Backbone as JSON, one array per atom type, in Angstrom:
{
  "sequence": "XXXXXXXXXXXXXXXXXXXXXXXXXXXXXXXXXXXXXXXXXXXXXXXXXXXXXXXXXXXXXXXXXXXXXXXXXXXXXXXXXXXXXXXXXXXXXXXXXXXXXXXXXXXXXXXXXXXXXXXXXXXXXXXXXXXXXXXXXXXXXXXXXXXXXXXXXXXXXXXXXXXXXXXXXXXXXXXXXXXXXXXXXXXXXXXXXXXXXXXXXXXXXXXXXXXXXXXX",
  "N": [[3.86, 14.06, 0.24], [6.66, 15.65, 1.33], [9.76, 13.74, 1.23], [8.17, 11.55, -0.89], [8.06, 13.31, -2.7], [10.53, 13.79, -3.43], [11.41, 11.57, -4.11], [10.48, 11.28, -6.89], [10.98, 13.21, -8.56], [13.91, 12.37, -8.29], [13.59, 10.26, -9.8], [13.31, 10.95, -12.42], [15.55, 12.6, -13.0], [17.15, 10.68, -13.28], [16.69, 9.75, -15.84], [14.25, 8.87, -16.13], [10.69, 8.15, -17.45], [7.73, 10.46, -17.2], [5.55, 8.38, -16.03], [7.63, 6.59, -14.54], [8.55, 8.07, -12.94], [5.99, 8.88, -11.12], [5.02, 6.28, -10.72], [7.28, 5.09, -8.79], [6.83, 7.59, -7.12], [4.25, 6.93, -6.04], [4.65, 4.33, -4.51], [6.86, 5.42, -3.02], [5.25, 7.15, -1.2], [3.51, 5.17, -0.01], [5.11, 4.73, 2.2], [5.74, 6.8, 3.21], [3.33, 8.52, 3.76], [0.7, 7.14, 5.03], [-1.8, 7.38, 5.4], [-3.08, 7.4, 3.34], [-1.35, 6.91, 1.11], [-0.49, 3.46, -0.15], [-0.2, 0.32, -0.55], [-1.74, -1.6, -0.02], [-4.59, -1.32, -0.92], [-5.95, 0.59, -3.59], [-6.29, 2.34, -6.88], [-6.69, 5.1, -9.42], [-4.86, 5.54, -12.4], [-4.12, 8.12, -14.82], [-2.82, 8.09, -18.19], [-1.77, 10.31, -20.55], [-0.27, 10.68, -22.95], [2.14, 12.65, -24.89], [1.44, 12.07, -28.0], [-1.4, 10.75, -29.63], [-4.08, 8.96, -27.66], [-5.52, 9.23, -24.56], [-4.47, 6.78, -21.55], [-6.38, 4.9, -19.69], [-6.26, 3.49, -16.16], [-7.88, 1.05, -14.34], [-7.04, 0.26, -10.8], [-8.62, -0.33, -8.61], [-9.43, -1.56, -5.35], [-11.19, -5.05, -5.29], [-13.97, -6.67, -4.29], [-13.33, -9.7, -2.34], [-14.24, -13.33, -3.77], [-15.38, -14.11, -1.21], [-17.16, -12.81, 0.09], [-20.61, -11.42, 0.39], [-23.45, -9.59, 0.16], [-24.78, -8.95, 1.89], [-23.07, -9.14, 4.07], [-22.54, -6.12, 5.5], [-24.37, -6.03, 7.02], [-26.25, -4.77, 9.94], [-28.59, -7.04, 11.98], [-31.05, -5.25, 11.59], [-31.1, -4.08, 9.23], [-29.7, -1.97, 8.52], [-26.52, -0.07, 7.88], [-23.96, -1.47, 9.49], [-21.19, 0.47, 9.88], [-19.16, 0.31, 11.79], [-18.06, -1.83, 10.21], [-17.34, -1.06, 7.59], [-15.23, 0.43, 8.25], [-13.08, -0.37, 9.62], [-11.13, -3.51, 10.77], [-10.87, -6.76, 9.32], [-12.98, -7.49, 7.75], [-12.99, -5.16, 6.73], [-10.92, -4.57, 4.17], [-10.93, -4.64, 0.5], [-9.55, -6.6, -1.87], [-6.31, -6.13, -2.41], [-5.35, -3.42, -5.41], [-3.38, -2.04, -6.23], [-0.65, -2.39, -6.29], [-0.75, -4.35, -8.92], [-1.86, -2.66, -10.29], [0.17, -0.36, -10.54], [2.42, -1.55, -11.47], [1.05, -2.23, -14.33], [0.91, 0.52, -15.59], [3.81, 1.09, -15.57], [4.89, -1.36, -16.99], [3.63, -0.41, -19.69], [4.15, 2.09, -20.34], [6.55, 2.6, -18.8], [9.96, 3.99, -18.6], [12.53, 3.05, -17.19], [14.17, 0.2, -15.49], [12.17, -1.42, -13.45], [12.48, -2.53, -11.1], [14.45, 0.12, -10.15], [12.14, 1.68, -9.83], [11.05, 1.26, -8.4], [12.98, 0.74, -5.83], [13.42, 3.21, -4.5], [11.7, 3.51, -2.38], [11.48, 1.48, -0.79], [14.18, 2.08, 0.6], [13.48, 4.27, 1.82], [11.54, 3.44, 3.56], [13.38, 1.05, 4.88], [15.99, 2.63, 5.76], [14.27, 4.58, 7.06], [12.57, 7.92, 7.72], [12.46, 11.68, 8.36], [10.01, 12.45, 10.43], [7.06, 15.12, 9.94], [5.23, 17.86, 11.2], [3.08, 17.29, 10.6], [2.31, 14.97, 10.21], [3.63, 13.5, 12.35], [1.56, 14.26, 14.15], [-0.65, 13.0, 13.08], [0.37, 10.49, 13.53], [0.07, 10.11, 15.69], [-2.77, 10.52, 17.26], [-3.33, 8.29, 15.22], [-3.21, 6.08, 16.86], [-4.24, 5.64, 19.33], [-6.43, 4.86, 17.79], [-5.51, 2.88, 16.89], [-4.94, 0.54, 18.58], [-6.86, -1.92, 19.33], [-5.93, -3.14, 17.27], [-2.73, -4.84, 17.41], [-0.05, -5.75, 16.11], [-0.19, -2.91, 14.12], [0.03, -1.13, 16.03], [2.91, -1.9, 16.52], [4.26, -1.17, 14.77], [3.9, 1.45, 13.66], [4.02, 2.39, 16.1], [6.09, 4.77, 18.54], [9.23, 3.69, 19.03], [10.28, 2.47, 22.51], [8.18, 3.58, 23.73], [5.72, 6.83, 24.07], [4.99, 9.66, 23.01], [5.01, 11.19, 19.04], [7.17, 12.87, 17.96], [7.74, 15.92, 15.53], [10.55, 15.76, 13.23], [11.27, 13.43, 14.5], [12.25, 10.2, 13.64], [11.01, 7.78, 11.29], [11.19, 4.56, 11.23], [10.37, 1.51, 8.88], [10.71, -1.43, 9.18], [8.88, -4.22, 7.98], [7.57, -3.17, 5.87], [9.61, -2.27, 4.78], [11.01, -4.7, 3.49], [8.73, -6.02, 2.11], [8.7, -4.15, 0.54], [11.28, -4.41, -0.53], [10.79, -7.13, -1.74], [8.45, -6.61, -3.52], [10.47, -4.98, -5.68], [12.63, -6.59, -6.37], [11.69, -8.87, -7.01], [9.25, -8.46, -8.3], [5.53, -7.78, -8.84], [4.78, -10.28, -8.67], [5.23, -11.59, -6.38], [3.6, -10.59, -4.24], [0.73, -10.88, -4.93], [1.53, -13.87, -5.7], [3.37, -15.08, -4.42], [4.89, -15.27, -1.22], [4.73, -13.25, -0.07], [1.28, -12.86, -0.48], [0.55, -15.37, 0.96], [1.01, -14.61, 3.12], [-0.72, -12.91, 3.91], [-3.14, -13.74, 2.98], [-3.07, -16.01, 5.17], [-3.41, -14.59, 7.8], [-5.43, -13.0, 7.12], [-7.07, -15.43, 7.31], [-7.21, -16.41, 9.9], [-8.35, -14.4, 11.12], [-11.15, -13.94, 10.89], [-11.46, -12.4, 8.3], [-12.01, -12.49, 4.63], [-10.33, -12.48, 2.06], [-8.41, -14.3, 0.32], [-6.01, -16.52, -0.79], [-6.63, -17.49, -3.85], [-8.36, -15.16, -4.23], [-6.18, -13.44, -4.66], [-4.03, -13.89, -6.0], [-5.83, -14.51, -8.45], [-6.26, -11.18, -8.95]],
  "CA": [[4.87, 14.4, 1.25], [8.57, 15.59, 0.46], [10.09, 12.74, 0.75], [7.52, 11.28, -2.18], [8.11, 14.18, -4.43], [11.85, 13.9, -4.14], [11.81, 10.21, -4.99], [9.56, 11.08, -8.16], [12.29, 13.99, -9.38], [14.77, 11.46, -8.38], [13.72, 9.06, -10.75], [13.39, 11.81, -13.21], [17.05, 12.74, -12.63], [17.75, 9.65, -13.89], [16.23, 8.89, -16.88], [12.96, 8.37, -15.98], [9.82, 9.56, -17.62], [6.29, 10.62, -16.03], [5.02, 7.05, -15.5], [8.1, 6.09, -14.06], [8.62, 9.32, -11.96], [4.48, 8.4, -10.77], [5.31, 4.8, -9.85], [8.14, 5.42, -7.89], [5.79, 8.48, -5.99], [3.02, 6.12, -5.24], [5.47, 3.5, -3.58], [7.09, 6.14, -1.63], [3.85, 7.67, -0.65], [2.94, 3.93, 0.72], [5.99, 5.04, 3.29], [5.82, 8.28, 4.28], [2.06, 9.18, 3.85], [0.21, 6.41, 5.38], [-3.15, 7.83, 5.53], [-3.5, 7.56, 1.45], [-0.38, 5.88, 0.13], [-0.71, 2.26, -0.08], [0.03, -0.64, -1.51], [-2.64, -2.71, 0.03], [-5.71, -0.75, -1.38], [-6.07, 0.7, -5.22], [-6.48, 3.76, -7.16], [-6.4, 5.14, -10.73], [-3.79, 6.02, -13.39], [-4.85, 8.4, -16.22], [-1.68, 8.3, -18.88], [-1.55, 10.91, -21.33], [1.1, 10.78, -24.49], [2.53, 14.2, -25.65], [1.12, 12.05, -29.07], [-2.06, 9.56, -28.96], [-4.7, 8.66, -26.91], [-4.79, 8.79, -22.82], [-5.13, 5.07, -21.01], [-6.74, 4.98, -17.99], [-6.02, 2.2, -15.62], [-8.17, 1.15, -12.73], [-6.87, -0.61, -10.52], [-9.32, -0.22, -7.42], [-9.15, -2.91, -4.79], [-12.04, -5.79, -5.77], [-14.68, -7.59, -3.54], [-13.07, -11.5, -1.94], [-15.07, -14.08, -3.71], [-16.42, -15.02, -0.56], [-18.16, -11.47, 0.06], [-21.93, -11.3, 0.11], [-24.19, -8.39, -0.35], [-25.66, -8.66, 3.67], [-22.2, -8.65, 5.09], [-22.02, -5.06, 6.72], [-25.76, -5.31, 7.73], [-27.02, -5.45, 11.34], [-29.91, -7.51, 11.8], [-32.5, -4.53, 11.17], [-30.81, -4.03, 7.92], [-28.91, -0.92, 8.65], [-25.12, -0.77, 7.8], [-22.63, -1.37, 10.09], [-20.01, 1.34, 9.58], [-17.59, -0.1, 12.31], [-17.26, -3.37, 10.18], [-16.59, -0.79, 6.25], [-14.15, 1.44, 8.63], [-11.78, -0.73, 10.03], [-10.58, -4.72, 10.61], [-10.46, -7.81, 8.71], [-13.99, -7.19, 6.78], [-13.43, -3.5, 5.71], [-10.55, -4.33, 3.25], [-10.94, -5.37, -0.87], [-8.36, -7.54, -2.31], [-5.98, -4.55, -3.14], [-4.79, -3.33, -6.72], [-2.28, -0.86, -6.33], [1.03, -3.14, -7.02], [-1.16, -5.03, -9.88], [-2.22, -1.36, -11.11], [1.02, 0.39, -11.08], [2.74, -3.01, -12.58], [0.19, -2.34, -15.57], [1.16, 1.18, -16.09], [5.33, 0.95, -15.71], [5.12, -1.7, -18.44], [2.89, -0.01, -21.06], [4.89, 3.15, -20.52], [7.98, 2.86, -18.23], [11.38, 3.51, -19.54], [13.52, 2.65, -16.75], [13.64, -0.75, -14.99], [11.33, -1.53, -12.08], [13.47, -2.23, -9.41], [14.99, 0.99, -10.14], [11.39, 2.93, -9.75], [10.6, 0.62, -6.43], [14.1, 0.75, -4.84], [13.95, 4.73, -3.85], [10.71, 3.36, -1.63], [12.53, 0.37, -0.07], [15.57, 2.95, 1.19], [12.76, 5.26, 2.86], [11.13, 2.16, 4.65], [14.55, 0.93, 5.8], [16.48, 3.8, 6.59], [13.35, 5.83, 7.99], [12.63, 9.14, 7.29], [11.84, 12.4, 9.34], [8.17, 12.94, 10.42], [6.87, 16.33, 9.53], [4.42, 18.26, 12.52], [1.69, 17.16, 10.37], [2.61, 13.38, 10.14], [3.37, 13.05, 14.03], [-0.1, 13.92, 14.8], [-1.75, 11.99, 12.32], [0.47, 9.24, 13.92], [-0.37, 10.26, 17.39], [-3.65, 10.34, 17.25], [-3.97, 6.64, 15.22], [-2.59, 5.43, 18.42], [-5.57, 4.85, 19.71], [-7.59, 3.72, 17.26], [-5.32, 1.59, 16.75], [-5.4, -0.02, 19.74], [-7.1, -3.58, 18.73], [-4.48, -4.18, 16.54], [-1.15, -5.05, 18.2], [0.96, -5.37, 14.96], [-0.28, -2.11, 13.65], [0.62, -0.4, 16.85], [4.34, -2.2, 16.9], [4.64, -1.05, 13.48], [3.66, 2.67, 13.52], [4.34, 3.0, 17.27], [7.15, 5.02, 18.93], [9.77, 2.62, 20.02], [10.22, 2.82, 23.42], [6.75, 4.58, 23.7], [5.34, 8.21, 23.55], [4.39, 10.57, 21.46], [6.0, 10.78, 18.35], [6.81, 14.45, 17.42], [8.59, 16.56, 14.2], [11.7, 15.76, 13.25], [11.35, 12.2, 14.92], [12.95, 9.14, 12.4], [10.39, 6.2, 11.2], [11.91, 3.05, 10.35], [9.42, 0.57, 8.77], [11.07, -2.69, 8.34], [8.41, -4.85, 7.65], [6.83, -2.79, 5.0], [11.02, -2.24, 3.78], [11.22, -5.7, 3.2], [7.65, -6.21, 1.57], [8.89, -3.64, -1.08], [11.8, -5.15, -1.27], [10.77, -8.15, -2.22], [8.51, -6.92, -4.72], [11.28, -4.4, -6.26], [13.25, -7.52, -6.44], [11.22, -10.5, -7.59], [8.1, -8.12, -9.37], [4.34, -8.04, -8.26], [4.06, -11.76, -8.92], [5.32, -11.8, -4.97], [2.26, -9.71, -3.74], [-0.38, -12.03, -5.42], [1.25, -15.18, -5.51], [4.3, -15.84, -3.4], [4.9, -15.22, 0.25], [3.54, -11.81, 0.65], [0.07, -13.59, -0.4], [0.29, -16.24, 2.04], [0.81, -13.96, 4.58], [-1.96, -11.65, 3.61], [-4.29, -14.78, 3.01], [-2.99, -16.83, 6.35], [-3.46, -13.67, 8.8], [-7.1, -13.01, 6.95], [-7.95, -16.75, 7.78], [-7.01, -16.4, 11.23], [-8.94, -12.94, 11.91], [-11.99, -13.76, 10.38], [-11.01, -11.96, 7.11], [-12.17, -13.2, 3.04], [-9.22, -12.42, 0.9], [-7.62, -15.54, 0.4], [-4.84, -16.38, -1.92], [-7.62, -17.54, -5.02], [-8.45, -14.11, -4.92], [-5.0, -11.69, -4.67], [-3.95, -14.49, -7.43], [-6.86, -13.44, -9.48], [-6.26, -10.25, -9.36]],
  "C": [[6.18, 14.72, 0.56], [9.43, 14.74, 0.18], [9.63, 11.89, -0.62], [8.29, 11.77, -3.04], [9.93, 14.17, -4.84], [11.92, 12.79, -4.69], [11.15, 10.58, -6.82], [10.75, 11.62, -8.6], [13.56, 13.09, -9.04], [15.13, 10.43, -9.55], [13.45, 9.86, -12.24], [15.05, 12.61, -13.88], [17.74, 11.63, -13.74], [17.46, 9.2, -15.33], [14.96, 8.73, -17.18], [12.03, 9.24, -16.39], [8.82, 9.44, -16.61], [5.99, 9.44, -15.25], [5.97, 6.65, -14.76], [8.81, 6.92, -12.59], [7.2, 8.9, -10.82], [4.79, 6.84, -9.4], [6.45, 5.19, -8.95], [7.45, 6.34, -6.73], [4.78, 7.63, -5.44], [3.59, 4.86, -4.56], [6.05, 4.1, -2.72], [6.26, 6.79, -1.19], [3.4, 6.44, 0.57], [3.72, 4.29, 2.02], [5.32, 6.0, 4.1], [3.98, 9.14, 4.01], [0.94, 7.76, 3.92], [-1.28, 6.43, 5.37], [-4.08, 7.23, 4.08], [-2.6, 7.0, 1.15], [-0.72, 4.45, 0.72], [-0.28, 1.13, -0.9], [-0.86, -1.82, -0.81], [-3.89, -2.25, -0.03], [-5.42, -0.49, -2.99], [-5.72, 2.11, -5.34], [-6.91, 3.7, -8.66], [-5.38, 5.77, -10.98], [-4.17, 7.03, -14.17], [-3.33, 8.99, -17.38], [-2.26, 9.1, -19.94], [-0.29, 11.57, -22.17], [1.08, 12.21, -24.87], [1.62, 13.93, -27.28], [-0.16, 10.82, -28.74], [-3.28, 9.88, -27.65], [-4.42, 8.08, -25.47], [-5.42, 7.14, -22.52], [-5.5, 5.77, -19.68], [-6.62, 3.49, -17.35], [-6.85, 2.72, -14.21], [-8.03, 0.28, -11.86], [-7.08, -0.34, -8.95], [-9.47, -1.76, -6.64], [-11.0, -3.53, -5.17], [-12.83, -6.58, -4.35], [-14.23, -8.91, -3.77], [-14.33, -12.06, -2.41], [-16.01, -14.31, -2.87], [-17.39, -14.19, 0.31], [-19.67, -11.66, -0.09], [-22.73, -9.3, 0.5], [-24.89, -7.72, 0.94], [-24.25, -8.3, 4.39], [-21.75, -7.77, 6.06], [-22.99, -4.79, 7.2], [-26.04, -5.38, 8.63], [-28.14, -6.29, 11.11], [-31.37, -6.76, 11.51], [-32.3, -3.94, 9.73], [-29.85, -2.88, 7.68], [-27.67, -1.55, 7.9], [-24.28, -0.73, 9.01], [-21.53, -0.9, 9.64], [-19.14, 1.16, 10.28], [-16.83, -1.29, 11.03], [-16.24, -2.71, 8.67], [-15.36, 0.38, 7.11], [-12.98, 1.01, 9.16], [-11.85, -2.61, 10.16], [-10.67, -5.04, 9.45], [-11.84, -7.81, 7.17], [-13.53, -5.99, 5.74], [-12.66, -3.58, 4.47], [-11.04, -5.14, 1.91], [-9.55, -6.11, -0.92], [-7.65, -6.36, -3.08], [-5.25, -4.56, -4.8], [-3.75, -2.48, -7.16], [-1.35, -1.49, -7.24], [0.6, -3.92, -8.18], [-0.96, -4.03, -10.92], [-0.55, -0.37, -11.77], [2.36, -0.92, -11.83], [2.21, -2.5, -13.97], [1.11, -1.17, -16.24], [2.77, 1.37, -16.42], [5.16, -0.23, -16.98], [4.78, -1.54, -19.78], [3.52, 1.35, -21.07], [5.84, 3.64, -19.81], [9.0, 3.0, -19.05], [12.35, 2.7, -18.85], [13.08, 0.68, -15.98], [13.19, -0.96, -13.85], [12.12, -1.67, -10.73], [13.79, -0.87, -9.37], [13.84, 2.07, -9.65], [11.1, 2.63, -8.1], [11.55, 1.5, -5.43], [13.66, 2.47, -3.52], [13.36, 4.47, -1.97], [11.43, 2.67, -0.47], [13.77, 1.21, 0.92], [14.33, 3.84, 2.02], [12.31, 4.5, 4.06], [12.36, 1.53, 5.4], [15.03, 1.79, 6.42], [15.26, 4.38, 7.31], [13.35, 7.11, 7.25], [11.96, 10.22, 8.54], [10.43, 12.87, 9.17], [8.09, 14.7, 10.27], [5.91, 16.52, 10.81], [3.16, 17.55, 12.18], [1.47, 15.75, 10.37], [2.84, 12.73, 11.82], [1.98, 13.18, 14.28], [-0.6, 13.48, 14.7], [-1.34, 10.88, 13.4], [0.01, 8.85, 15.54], [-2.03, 9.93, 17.6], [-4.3, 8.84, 16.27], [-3.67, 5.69, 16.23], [-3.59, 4.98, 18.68], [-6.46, 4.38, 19.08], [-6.79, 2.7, 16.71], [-4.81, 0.43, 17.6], [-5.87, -1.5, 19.7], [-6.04, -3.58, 17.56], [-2.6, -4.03, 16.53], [-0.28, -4.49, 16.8], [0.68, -3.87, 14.19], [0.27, -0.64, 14.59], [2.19, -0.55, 17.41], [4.55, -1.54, 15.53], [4.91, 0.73, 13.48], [4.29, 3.52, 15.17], [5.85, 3.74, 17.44], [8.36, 4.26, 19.7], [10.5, 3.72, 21.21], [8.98, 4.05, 24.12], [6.61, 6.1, 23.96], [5.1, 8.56, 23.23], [5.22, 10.84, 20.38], [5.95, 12.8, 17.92], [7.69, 14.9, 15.94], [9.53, 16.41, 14.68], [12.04, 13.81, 13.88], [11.79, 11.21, 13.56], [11.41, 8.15, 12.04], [10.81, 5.33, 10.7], [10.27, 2.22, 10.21], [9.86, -0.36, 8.24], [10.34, -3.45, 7.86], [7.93, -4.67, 6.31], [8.74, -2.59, 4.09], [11.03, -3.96, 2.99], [10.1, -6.48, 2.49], [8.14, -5.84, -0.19], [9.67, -4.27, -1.26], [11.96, -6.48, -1.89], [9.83, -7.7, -4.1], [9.31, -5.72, -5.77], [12.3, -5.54, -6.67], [12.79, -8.7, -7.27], [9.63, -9.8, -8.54], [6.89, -8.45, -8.19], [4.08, -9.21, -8.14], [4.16, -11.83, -6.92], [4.23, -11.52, -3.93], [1.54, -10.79, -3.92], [0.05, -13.25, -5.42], [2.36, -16.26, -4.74], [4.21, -15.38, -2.13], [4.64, -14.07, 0.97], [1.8, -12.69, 0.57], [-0.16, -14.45, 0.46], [0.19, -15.52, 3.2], [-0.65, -12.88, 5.02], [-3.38, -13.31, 3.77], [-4.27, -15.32, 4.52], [-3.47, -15.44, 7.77], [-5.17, -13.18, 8.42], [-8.18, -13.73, 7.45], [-8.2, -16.37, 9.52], [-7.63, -15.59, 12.07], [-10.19, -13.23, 11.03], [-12.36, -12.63, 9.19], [-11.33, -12.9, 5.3], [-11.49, -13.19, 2.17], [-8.66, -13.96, 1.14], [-7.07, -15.63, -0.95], [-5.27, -16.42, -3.34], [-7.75, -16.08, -5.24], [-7.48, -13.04, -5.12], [-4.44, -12.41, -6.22], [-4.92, -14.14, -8.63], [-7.17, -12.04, -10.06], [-5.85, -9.53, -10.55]]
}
């Protein structure tokens, strides 16, 4: 999305090289392109040095300990594709903020808050939806429907349809990053983002639990 790509040349602007241009794009992506940005799923990295050998980092979200191998089966053995497409089952224990952690310190220049922050200011302030981003959001409306907080979150306040040019504020997810632009990934996996991620799993019949985002 535009917003993304300006934060990346933003942090490029500044000082910043590829990796730190990257990280900064895949935190503001988590904002403003919801579909695919994330920070509670994974991905890969693939770094390549002007000198040297490329790293690859994968840091794809992992099967909860307490996962078994029958879990998405009906009783005739089939799969159940409602349970890998959406709630409390379908997600891994995610690796994004572990993953791009990995790569900003084996080849960031600038300092982390500084690649986060841009993200944090899109999620607070808001940003304007594009024609192609209202629809998406219009149309998850209804499927997202069983889940309240996902529909106070994404919804139009004061309800409707959300069209181009419309603002999105996302405080919850502002204040996520900024915690870990502030205090580092350790917050994700093992302080009070994790509890919340573990305690809201328990509660919805969900397997991540804090043993495993800590493990990550």
């Amino acid at each position: 999305s535009a917003p993304a790509c300006d934060v990346g040349a933003t942090v490029l602007a500044r000082g910043g090289n590829a990796v730190d241009a990257a990280v900064g794009t895949a935190f503001a992506l988590a904002v403003t392109h919801p579909s695919a940005g994330n920070i509670g799923g994974g991905g890969f990295m693939i770094v390549r040095p002007a000198a040297g050998a490329a790293t690859a980092f994968d840091f794809r979200e992992k099967a909860p300990l307490a996962s078994t191998p029958k879990m998405y089966l009906k009783a005739d053995g089939t799969i159940d594709r409602s349970l890998t497409a959406a709630g409390y089952l379908a997600p891994g224990v995610p690796g994004t903020v572990r993953g791009l952690e990995a790569a900003h310190k084996k080849f960031g220049k600038l300092a982390w808050k500084d690649v986060v922050m841009p993200a944090v200011e899109l999620a607070e302030q808001g940003f304007v939806l594009s024609p192609a981003l209202a629809r998406s959001l219009n149309a998850e409306m209804k499927r997202m429907a069983a889940f309240p907080a996902s529909v106070a979150a994404y919804g139009k306040p004061g309800g409707g349809e959300w069209g181009a040019g419309d603002r999105l504020i996302l405080t919850d997810l502002g204040r996520t990053l900024r915690a870990i632009a502030a205090e580092g990934p350790g917050v994700f996996y093992q302080g009070w983002i994790a509890d919340r991620i573990a305690e809201d799993m328990k509660a919805n019949g969900g397997l991540i639990t804090r043993e495993d985002l800590a493990a990550y």
